[in-house]
Short mmCIF file of C-alpha atoms in Angstrom, two decimals:
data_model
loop_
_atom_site.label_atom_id
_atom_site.label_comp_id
_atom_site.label_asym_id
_atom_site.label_seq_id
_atom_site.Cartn_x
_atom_site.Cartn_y
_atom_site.Cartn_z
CA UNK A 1 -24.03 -17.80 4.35
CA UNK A 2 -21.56 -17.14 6.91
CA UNK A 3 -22.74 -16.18 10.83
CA UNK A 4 -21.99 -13.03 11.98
CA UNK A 5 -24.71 -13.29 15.19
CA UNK A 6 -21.15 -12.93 17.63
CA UNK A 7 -20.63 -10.19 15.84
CA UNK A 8 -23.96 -8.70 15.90
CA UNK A 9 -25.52 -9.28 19.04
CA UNK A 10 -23.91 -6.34 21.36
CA UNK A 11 -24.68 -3.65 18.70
CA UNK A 12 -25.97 -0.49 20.28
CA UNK A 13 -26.50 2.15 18.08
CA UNK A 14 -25.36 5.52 19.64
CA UNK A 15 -27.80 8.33 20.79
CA UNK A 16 -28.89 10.99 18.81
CA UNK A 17 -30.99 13.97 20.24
CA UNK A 18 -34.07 14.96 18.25
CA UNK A 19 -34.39 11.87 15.76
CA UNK A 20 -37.33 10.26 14.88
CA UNK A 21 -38.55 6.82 14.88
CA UNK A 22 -37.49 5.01 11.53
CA UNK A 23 -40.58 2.70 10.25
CA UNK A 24 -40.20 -0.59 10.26
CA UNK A 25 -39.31 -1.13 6.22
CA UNK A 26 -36.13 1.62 7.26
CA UNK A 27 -33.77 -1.57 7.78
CA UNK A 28 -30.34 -0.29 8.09
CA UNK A 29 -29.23 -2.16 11.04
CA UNK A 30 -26.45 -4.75 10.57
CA UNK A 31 -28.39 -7.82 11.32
CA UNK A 32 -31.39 -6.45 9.22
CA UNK A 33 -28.92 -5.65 6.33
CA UNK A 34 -27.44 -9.39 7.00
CA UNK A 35 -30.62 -10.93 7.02
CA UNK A 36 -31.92 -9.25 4.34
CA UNK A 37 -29.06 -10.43 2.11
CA UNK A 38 -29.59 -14.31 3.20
CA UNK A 39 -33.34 -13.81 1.61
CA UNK A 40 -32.05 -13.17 -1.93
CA UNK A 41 -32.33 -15.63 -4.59
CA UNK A 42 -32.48 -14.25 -8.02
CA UNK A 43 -29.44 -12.20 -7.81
CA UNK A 44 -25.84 -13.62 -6.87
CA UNK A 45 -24.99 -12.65 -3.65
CA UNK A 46 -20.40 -12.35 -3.04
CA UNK A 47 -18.93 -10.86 -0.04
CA UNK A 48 -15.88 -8.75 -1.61
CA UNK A 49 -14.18 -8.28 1.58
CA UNK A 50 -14.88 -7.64 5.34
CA UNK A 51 -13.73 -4.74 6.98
CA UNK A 52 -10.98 -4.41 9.98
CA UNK A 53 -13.95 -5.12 12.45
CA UNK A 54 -15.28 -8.37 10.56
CA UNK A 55 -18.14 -7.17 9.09
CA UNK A 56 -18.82 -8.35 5.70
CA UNK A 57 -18.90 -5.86 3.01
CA UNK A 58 -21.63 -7.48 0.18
CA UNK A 59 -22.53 -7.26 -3.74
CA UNK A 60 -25.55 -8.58 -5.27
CA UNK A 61 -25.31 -8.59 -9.06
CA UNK A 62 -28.85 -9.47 -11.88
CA UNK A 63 -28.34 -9.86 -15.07
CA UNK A 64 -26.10 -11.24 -17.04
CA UNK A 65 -22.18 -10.69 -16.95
CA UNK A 66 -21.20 -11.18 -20.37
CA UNK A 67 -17.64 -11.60 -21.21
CA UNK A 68 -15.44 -8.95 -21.94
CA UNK A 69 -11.84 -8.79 -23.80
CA UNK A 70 -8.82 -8.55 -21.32
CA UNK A 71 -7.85 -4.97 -21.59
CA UNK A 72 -7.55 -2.06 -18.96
CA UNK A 73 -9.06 1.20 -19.75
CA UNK A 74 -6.18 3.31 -19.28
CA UNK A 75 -4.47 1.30 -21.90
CA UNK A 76 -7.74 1.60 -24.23
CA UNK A 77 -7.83 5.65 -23.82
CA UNK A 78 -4.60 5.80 -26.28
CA UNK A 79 -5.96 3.11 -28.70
CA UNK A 80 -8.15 3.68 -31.53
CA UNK A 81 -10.91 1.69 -29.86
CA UNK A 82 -11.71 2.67 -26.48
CA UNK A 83 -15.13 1.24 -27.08
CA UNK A 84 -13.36 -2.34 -26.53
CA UNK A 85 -13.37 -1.78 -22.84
CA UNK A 86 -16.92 -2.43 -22.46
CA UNK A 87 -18.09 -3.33 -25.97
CA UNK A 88 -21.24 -5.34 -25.14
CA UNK A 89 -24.97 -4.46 -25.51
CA UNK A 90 -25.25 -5.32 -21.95
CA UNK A 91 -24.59 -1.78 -19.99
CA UNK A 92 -23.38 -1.94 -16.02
CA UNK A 93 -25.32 0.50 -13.47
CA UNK A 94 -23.44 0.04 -9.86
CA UNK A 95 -25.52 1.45 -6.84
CA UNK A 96 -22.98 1.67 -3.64
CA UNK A 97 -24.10 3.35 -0.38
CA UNK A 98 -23.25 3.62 3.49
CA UNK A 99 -19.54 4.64 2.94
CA UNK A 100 -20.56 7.35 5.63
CA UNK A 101 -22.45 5.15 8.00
CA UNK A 102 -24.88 7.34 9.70
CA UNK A 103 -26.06 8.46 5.82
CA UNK A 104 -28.80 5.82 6.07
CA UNK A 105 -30.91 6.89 3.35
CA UNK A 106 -29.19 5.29 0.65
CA UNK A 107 -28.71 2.05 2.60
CA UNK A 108 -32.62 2.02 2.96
CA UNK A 109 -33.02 2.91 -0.66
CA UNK A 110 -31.04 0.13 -2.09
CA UNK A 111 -32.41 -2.11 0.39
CA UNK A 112 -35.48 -1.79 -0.83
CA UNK A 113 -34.32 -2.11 -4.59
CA UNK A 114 -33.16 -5.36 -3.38
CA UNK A 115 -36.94 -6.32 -2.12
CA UNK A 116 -38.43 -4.56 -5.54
CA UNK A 117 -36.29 -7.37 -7.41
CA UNK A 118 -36.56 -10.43 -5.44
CA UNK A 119 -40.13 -10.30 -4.52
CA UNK A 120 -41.73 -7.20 -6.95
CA UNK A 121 -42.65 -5.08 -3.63
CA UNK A 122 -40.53 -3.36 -1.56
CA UNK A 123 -40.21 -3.48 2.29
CA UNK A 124 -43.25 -1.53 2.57
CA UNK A 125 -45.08 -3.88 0.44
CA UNK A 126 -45.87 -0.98 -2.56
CA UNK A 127 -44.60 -2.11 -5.99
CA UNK A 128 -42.74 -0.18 -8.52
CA UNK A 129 -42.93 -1.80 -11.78
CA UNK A 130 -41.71 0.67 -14.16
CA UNK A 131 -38.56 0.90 -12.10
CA UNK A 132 -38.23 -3.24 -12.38
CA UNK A 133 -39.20 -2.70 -15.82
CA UNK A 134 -36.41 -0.59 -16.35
CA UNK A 135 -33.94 -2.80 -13.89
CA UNK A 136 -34.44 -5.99 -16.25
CA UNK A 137 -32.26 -4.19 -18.92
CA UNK A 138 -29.44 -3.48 -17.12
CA UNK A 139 -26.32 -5.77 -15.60
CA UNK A 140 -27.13 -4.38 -12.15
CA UNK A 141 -24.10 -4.20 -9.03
CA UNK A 142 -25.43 -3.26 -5.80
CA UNK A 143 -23.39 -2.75 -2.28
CA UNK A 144 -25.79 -1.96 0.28
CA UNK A 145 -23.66 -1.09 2.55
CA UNK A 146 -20.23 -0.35 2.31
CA UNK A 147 -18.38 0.78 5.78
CA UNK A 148 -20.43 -1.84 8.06
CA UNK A 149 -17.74 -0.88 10.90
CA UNK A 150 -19.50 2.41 11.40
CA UNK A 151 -22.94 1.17 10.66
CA UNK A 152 -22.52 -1.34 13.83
CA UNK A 153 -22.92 1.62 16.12
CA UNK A 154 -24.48 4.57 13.79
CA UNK A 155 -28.25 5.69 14.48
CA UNK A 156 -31.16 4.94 12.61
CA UNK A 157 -31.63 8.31 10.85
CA UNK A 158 -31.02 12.26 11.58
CA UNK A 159 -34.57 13.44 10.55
CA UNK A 160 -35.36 16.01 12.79
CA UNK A 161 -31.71 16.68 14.56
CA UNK A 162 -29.32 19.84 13.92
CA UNK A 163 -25.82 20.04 13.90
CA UNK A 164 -25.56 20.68 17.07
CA UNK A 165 -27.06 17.16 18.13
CA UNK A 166 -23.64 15.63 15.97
CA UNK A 167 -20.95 14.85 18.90
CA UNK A 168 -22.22 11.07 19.43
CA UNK A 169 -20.97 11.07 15.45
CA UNK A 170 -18.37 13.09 15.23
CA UNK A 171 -14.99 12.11 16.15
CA UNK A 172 -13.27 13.61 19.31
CA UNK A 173 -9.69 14.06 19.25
CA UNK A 174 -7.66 13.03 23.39
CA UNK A 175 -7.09 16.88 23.29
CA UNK A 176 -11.14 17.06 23.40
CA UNK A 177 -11.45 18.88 20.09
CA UNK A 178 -13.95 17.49 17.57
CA UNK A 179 -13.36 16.66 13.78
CA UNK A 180 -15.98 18.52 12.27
CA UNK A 181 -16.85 18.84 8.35
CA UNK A 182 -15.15 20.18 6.46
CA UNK A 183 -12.14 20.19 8.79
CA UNK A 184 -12.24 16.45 9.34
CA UNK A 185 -10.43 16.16 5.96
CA UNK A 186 -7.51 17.51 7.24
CA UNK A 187 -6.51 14.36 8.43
CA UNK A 188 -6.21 10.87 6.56
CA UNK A 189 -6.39 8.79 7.75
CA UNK A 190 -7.36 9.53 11.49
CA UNK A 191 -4.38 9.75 13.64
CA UNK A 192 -6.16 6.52 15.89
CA UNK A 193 -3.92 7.02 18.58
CA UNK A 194 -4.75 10.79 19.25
CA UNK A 195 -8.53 9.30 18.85
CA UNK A 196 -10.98 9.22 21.99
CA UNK A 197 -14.21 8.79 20.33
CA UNK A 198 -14.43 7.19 16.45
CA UNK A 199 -17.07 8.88 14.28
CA UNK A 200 -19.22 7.27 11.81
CA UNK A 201 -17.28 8.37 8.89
CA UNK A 202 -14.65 6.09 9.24
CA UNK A 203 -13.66 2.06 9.34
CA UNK A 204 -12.11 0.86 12.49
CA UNK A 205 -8.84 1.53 11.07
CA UNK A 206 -10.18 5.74 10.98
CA UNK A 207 -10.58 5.49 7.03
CA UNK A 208 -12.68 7.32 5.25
CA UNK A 209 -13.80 5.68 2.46
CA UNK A 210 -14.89 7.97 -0.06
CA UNK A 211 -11.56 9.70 -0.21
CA UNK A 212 -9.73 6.68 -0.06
CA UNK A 213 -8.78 6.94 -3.64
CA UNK A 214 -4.99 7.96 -3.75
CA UNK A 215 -3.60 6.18 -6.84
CA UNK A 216 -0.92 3.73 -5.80
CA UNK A 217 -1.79 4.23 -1.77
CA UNK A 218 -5.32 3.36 -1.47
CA UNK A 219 -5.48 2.20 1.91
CA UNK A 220 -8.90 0.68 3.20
CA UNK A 221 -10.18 -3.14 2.00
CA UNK A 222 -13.56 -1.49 1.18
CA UNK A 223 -12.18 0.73 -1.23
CA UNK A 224 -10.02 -1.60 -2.90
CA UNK A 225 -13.21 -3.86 -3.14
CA UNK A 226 -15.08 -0.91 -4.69
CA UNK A 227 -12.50 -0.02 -7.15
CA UNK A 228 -11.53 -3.99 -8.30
CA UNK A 229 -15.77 -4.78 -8.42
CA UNK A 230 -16.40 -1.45 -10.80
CA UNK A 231 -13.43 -2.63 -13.16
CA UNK A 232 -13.84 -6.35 -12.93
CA UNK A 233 -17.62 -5.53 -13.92
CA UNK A 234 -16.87 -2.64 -16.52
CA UNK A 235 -19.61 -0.60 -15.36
CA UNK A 236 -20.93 2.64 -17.15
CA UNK A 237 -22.03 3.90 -14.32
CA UNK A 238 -21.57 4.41 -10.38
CA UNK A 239 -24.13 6.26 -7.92
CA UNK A 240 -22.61 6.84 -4.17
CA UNK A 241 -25.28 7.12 -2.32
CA UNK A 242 -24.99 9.94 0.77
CA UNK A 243 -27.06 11.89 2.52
CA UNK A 244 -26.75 15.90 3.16
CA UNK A 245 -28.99 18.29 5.54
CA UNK A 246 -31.63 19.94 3.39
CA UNK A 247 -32.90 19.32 -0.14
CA UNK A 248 -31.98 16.15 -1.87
CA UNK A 249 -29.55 17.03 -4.97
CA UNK A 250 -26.86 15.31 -6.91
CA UNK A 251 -23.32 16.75 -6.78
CA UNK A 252 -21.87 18.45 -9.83
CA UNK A 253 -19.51 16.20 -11.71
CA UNK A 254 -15.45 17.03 -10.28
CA UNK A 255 -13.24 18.99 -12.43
CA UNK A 256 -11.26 16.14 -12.80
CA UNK A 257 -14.04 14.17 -15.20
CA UNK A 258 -13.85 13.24 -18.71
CA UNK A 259 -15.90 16.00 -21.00
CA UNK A 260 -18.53 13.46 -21.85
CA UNK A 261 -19.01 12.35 -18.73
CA UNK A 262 -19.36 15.77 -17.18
CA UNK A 263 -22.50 16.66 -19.77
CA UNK A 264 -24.26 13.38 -19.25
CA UNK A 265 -24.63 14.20 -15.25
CA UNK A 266 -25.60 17.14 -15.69
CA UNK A 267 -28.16 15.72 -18.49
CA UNK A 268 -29.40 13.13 -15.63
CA UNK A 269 -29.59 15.97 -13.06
CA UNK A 270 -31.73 17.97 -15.44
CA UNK A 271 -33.99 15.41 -15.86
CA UNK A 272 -34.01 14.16 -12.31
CA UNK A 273 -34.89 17.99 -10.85
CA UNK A 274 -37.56 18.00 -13.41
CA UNK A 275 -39.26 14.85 -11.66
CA UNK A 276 -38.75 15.97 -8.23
CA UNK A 277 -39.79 19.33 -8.62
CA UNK A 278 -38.36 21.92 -6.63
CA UNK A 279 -37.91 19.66 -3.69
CA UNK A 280 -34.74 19.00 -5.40
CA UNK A 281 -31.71 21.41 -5.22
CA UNK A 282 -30.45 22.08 -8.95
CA UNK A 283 -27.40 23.96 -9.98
CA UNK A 284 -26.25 25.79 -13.27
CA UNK A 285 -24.73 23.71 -15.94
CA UNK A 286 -21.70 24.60 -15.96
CA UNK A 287 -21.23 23.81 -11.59
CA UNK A 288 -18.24 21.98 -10.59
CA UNK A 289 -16.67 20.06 -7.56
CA UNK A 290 -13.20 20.33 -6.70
CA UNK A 291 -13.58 17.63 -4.37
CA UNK A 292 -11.11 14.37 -5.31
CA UNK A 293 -12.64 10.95 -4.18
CA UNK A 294 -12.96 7.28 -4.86
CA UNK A 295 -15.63 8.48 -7.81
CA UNK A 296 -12.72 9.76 -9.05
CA UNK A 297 -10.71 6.76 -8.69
CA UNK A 298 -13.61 4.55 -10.75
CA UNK A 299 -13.76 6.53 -13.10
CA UNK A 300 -9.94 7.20 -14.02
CA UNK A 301 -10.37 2.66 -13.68
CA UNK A 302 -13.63 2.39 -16.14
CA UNK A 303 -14.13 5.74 -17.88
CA UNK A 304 -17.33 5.18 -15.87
CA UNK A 305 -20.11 8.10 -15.05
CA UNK A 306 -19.79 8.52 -11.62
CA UNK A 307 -22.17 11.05 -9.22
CA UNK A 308 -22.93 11.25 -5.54
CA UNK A 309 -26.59 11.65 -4.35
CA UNK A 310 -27.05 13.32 -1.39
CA UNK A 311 -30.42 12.39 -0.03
CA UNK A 312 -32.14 14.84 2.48
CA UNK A 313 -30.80 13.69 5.69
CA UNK A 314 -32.42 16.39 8.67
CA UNK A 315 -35.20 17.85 6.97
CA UNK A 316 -38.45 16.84 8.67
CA UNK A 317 -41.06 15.27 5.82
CA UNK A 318 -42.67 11.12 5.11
CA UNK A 319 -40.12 8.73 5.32
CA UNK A 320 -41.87 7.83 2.43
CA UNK A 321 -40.43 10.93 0.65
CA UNK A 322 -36.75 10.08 0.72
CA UNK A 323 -37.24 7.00 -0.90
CA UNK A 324 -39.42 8.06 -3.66
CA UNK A 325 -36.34 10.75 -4.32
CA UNK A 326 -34.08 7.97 -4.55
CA UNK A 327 -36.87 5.76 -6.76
CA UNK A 328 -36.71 8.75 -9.21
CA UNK A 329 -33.08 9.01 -9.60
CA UNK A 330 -32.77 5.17 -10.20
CA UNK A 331 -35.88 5.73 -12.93
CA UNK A 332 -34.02 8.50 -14.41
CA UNK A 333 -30.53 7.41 -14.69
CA UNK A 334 -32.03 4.11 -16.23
CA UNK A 335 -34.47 5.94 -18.63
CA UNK A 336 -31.95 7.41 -19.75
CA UNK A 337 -29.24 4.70 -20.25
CA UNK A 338 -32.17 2.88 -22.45
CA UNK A 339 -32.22 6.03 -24.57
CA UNK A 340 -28.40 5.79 -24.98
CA UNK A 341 -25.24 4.55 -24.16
CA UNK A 342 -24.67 6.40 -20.71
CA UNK A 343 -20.77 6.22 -20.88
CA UNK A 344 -19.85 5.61 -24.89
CA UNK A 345 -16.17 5.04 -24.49
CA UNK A 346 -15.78 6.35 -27.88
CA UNK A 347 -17.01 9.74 -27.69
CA UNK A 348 -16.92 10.79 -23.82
CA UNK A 349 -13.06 11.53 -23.72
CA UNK A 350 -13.54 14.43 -26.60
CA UNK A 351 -14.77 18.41 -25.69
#
């Protein structure tokens, strides 16, 4: 494995007001993530790319790739077999998180799924056998951590801040003004020169990731590494892992998604709300997002489900708690891909 320790060894994460203490299994910092990757052994560990600060950007893969014919699926959606495009027992769940750096839930989450298969415990030392169970009959993809550029200076976790506390986060304009959400998406990529203070959104190049998914103008090497992993793997399935301010939920499927595609999220959410309880936020059956982004982009590649998680990112509650949300959804998601094909390519494009 490569060293990064030049890299790593000035990182200062900035200040936060109001945050709490992350436990000790919370390892989201760079050289945690790094070392944690340099433990693993029974997956396959690649670094897809690194990102315009020289951070690398990792996958670790289990199970078995099994070959696949050499087709595209746009080509296959006009065919009479679309099914050819990933026509295997063998179905592909991809976990990606940390596209929005300070969003450390998901980073934690899959680090820990990383412990759960390597050793049987996670960093706490608790182990979670159904979910390895369940894990064992999958072709899993995991990125940990996807923009490591904002992670080298993002806190720890928000639990406990407001709003208010962002402007370490946020980017600030020369002119003083900050980019806040939803406003921030007025620009794309950030105009870096007009740029005083780079938020943890973006790369170092002021890209953010998860709408990096223009076709023909995708931008960012992160994103291209995201979209060339999903279709080089044919994957049924993509979770982006985020984190929002209250309950955890799982965004309605876009208005943009394939008809089969759109009822199987909402299936998984269904079942996912029921575990949780009403911790979880739920939403009528018919919700939609308008939002365009690279889930979007993976799908259009794959004919892939694709969802983002938001995990509960300020609300004060166990540590503990935000990663048994994110245990259930990987339960749930897999429970239900053993029940059935999670992304038949033969039935999902038809109402």
């Amino acid at each position: 494995m490569n060293d990064y320790s030049e890299l790593c060894k000035n990182l200062v994460p900035r200040k936060v007001a109001n945050t709490y203490d992350r436990p000790a299994w919370w390892r989201v910092r760079i050289p945690e993530l790094i070392e944690d990757i340099g433990k693993v052994k029974k997956g396959q560990v690649e670094i897809l790319t690194h990102t315009p600060g020289g951070f690398p950007v990792y996958c670790v893969t289990y199970g078995e790739k099994l070959p696949q014919r050499k087709t595209y699926w746009p080509s296959l959606t006009g065919s009479k077999h679309p099914e050819y495009y990933a026509n295997t027992d063998q179905q592909t769940l991809m976990f990606i998180a940390g596209i929005h750096a300070e969003e450390t839930e998901g980073i934690t989450a899959l680090s820990n799924l990383l412990s759960l298969l390597e050793t049987g415990v996670d960093h706490r030392g608790i182990a979670r056998p159904h979910l390895v169970g369940l894990a064992q009959k999958f072709r899993l993809v995991i990125m940990p951590c996807v923009n490591m550029d904002g992670r080298s200076f993002a806190p720890d976790c928000l639990m406990g801040c407001t709003p208010d506390d962002y402007a370490p986060l946020h980017t600030r304009l020369k002119n003083g003004k900050y980019l806040v959400w939803p406003d921030l998406k007025e620009y794309f990529p950030l105009p870096m020169d007009e740029v005083d203070q780079l938020g943890t959104y973006y790369n170092f190049e002021g890209v953010n990731i998860q709408l990096d998914s223009a076709p023909g103008n995708i931008i960012s090497n992160e994103a291209k590494a995201i979209l060339k992993l999903a279709h080089d793997e044919r994957i049924d399935c993509m979770v982006n892992m985020h984190t929002a301010r209250d309950n955890p939920h799982i965004i309605p499927p876009t208005i943009t998604n394939y008809p089969g595609n759109f009822k199987t999220v909402h299936e998984i959410n269904r079942r996912w709300t029921q575990k949780m309880g009403k911790v979880a936020m739920d939403y009528d059956e018919n919700a939609y997002s308008t939002q365009c982004d690279i889930n979007d982009a993976v799908t259009l590649a794959t004919g892939a489900v694709t969802m983002t998680y938001e995990a509960a990112g300020l609300k004060v509650e166990e540590f503990d708690n935000k990663l048994e949300a994110a245990y259930k959804l990987f339960e749930t998601i897999m429970e239900y891909a053993s029940e059935t094909p999670i992304a038949p390519r033969n039935k999902l494009l038809y109402r």
